[in-house]
PDB file of C-alpha atoms in Angstrom:
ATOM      1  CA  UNK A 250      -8.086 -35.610 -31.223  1.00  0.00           C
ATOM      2  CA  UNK A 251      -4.747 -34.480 -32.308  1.00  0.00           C
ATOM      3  CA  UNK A 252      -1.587 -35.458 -31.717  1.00  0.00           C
ATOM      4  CA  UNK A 253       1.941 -34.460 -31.446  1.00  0.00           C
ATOM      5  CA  UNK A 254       4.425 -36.885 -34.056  1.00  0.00           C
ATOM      6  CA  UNK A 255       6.421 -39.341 -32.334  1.00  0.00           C
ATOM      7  CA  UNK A 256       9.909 -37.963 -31.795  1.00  0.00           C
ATOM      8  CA  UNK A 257      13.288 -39.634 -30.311  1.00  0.00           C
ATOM      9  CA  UNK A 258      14.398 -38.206 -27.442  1.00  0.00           C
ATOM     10  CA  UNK A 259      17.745 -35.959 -27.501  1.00  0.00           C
ATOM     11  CA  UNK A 260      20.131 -35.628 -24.498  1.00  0.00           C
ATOM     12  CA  UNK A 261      22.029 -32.111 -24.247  1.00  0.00           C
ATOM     13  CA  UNK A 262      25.202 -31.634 -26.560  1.00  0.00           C
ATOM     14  CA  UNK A 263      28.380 -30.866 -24.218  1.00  0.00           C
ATOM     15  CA  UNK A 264      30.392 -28.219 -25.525  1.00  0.00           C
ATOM     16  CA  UNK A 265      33.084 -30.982 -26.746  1.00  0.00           C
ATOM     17  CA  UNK A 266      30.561 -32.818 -29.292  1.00  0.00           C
ATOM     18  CA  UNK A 267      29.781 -29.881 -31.485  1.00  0.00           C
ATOM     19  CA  UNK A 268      32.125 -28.565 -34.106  1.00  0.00           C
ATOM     20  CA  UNK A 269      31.777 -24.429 -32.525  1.00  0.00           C
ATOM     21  CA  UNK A 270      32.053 -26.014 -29.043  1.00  0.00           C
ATOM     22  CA  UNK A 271      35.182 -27.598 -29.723  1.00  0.00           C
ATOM     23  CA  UNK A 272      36.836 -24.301 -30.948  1.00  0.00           C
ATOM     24  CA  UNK A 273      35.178 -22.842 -27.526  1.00  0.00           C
ATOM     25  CA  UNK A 274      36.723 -25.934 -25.657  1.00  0.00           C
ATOM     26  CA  UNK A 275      40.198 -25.356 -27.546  1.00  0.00           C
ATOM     27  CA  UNK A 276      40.873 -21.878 -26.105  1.00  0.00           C
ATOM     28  CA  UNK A 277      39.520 -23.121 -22.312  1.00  0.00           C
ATOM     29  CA  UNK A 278      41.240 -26.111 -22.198  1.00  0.00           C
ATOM     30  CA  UNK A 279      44.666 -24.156 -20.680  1.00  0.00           C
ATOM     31  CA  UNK A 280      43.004 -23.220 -17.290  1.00  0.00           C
ATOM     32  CA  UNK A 281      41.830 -27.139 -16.612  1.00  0.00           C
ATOM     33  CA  UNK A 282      38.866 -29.091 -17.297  1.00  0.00           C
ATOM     34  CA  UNK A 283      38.080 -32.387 -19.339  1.00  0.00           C
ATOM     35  CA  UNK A 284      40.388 -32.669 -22.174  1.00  0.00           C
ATOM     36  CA  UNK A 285      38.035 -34.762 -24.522  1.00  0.00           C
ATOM     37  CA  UNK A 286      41.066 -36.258 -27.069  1.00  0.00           C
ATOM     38  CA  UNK A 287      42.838 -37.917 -23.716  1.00  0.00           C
ATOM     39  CA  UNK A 288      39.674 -38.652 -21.093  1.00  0.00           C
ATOM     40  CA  UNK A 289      41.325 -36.741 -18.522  1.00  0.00           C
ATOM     41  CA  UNK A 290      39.837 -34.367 -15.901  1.00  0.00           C
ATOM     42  CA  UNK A 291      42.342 -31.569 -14.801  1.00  0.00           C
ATOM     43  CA  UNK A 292      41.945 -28.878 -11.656  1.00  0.00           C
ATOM     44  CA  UNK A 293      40.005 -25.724 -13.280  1.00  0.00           C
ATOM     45  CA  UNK A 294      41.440 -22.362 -12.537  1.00  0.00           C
ATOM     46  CA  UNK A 295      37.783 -20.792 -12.618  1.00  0.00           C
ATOM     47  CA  UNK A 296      38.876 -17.151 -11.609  1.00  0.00           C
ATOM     48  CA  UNK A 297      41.830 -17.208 -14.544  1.00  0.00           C
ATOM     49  CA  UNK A 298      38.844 -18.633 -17.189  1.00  0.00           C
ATOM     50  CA  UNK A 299      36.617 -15.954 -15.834  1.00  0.00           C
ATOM     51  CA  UNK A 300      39.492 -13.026 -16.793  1.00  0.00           C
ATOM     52  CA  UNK A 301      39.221 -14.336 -20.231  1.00  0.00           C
ATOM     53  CA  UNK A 302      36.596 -12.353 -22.062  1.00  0.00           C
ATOM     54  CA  UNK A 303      33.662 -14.207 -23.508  1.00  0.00           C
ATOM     55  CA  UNK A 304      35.016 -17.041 -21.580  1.00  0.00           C
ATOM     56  CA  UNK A 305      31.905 -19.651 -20.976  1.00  0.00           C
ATOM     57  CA  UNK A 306      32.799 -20.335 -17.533  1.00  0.00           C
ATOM     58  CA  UNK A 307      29.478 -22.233 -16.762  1.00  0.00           C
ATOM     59  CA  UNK A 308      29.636 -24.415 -19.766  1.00  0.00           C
ATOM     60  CA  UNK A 309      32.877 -25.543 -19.508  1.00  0.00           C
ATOM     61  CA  UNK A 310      32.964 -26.152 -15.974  1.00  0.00           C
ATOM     62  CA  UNK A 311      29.865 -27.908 -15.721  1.00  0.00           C
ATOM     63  CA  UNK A 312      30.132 -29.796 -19.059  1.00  0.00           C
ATOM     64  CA  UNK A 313      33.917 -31.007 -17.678  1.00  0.00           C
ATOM     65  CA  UNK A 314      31.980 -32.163 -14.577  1.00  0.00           C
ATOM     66  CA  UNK A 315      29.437 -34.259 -16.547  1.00  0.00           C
ATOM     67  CA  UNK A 316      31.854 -35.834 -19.081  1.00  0.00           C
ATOM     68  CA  UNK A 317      34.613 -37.104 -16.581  1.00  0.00           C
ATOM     69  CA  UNK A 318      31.762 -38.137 -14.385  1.00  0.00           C
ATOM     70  CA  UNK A 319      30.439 -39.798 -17.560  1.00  0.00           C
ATOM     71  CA  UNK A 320      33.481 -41.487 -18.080  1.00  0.00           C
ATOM     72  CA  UNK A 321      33.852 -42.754 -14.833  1.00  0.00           C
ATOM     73  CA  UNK A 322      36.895 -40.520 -14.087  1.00  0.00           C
ATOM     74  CA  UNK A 323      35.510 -39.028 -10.963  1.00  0.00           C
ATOM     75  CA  UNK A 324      35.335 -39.961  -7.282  1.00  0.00           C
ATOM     76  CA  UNK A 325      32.513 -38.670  -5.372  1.00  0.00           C
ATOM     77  CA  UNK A 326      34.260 -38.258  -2.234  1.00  0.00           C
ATOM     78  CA  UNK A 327      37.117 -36.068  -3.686  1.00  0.00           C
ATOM     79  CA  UNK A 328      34.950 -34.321  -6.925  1.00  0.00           C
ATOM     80  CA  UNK A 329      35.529 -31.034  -5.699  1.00  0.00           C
ATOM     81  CA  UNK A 330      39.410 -31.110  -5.688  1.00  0.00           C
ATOM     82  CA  UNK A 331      38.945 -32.508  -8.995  1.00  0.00           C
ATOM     83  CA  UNK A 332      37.233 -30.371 -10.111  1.00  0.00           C
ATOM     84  CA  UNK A 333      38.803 -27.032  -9.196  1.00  0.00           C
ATOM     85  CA  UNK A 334      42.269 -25.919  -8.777  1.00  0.00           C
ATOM     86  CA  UNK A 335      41.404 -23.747  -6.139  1.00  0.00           C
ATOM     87  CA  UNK A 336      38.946 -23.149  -2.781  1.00  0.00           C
ATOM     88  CA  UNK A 337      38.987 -19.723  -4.359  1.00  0.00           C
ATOM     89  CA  UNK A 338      38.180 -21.217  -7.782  1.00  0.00           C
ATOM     90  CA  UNK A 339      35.477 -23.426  -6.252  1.00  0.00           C
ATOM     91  CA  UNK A 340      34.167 -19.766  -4.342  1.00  0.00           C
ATOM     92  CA  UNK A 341      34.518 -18.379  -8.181  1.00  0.00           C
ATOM     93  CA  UNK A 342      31.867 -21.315  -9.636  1.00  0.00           C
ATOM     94  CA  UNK A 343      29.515 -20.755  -6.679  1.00  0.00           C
ATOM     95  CA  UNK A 344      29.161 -16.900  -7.881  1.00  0.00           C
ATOM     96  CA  UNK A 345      29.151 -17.708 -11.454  1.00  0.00           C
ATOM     97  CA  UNK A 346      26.326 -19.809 -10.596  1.00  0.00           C
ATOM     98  CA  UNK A 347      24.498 -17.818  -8.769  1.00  0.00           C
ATOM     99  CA  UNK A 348      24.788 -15.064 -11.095  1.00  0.00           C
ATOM    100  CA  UNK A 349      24.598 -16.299 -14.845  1.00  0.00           C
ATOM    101  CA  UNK A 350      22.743 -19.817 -13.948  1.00  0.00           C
ATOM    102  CA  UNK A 351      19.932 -17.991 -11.980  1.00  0.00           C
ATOM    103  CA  UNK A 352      17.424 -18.425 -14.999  1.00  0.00           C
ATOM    104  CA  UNK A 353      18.383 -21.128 -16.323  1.00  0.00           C
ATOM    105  CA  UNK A 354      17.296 -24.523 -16.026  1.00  0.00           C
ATOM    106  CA  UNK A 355      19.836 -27.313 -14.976  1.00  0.00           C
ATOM    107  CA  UNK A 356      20.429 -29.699 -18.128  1.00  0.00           C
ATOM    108  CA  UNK A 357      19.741 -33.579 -18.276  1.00  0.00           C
ATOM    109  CA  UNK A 358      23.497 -34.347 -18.196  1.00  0.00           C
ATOM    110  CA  UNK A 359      24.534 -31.746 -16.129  1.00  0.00           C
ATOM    111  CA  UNK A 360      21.566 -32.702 -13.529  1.00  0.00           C
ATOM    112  CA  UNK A 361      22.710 -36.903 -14.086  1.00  0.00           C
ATOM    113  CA  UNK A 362      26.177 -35.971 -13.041  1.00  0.00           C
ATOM    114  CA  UNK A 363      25.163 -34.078  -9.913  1.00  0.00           C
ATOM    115  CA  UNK A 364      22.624 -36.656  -8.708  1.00  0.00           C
ATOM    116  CA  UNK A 365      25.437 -39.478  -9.390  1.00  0.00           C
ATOM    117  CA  UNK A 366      27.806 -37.407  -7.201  1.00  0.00           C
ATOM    118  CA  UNK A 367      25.521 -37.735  -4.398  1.00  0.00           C
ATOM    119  CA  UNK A 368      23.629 -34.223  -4.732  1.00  0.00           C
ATOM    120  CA  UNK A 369      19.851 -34.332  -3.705  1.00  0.00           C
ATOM    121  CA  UNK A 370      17.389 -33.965  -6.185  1.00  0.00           C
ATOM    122  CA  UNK A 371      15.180 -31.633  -4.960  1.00  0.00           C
ATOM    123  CA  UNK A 372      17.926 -28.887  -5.221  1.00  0.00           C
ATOM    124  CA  UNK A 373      18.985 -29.860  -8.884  1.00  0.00           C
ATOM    125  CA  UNK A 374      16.495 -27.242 -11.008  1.00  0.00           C
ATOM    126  CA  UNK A 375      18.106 -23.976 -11.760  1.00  0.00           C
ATOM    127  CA  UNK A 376      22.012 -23.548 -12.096  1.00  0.00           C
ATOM    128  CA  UNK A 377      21.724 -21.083  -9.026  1.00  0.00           C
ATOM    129  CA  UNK A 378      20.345 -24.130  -7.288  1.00  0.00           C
ATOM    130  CA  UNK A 379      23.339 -25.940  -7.437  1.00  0.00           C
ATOM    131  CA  UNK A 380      25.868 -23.364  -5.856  1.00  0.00           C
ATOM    132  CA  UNK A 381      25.169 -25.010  -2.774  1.00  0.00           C
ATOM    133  CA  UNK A 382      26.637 -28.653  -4.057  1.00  0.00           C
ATOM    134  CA  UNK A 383      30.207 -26.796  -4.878  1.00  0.00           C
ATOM    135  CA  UNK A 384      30.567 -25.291  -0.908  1.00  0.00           C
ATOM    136  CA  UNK A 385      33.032 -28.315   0.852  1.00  0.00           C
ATOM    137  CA  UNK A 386      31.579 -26.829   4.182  1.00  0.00           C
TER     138      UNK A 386
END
């Protein structure tokens, strides 16, 4: 019978460990988010990001998410305020979501950050899933 080679396992790059990711990083950084060089999580002005064209607003707000949760820089109880600058900002995510993430599958460190934040499981598959975590309701 055949079989497949033996292969290492890769987690997901975050848009800060590639060299074209940290150019994308570089021009996002101003509206909030994790600035990589210092460790630090700062509010993110979602609906000033999403005015900039070709803006990756999904990436960068879930890939801050996952590397100050990653770092330990993130309490579970206040994430959201963390997180965004904004209720409006955190309403901004929750379309983005919805709109852009609905095909696309949730990655492994994106998903790990979630589920350490208290999020349930069963509604960690598709981005459009995970609107739901960023409503403080």
């Amino acid at each position: 019978m055949p079989t497949v080679n033996a292969y290492i396992p890769q987690v997901s790059a975050l848009i800060f460990e590639t060299e074209e990711g940290v150019r994308k990083a570089s021009a996002c950084i101003e509206f909030g988010g994790w600035n990589a060089d210092k460790a630090t999580l700062t509010p993110i002005k979602v609906g000033a990001l999403l005015a900039m064209p070709g803006a990756p607003t999904l990436t960068w707000v879930m890939d801050s998410l996952a590397a100050a949760v990653e770092a330990g820089r993130v309490d579970p109880e206040t994430c959201l305020t963390q997180l965004f600058a904004s209720p409006s900002d955190m309403r901004d995510m929750r379309a983005v979501l919805r709109d852009e993430g609905r095909e696309l599958w949730l990655s492994d460190r994106h998903r790990s950050a979630l589920l350490k934040l208290g999020a349930s499981s069963i509604d960690l598959v598709s981005y459009a899933d995970v609107a739901a975590f960023f409503d403080p309701a």
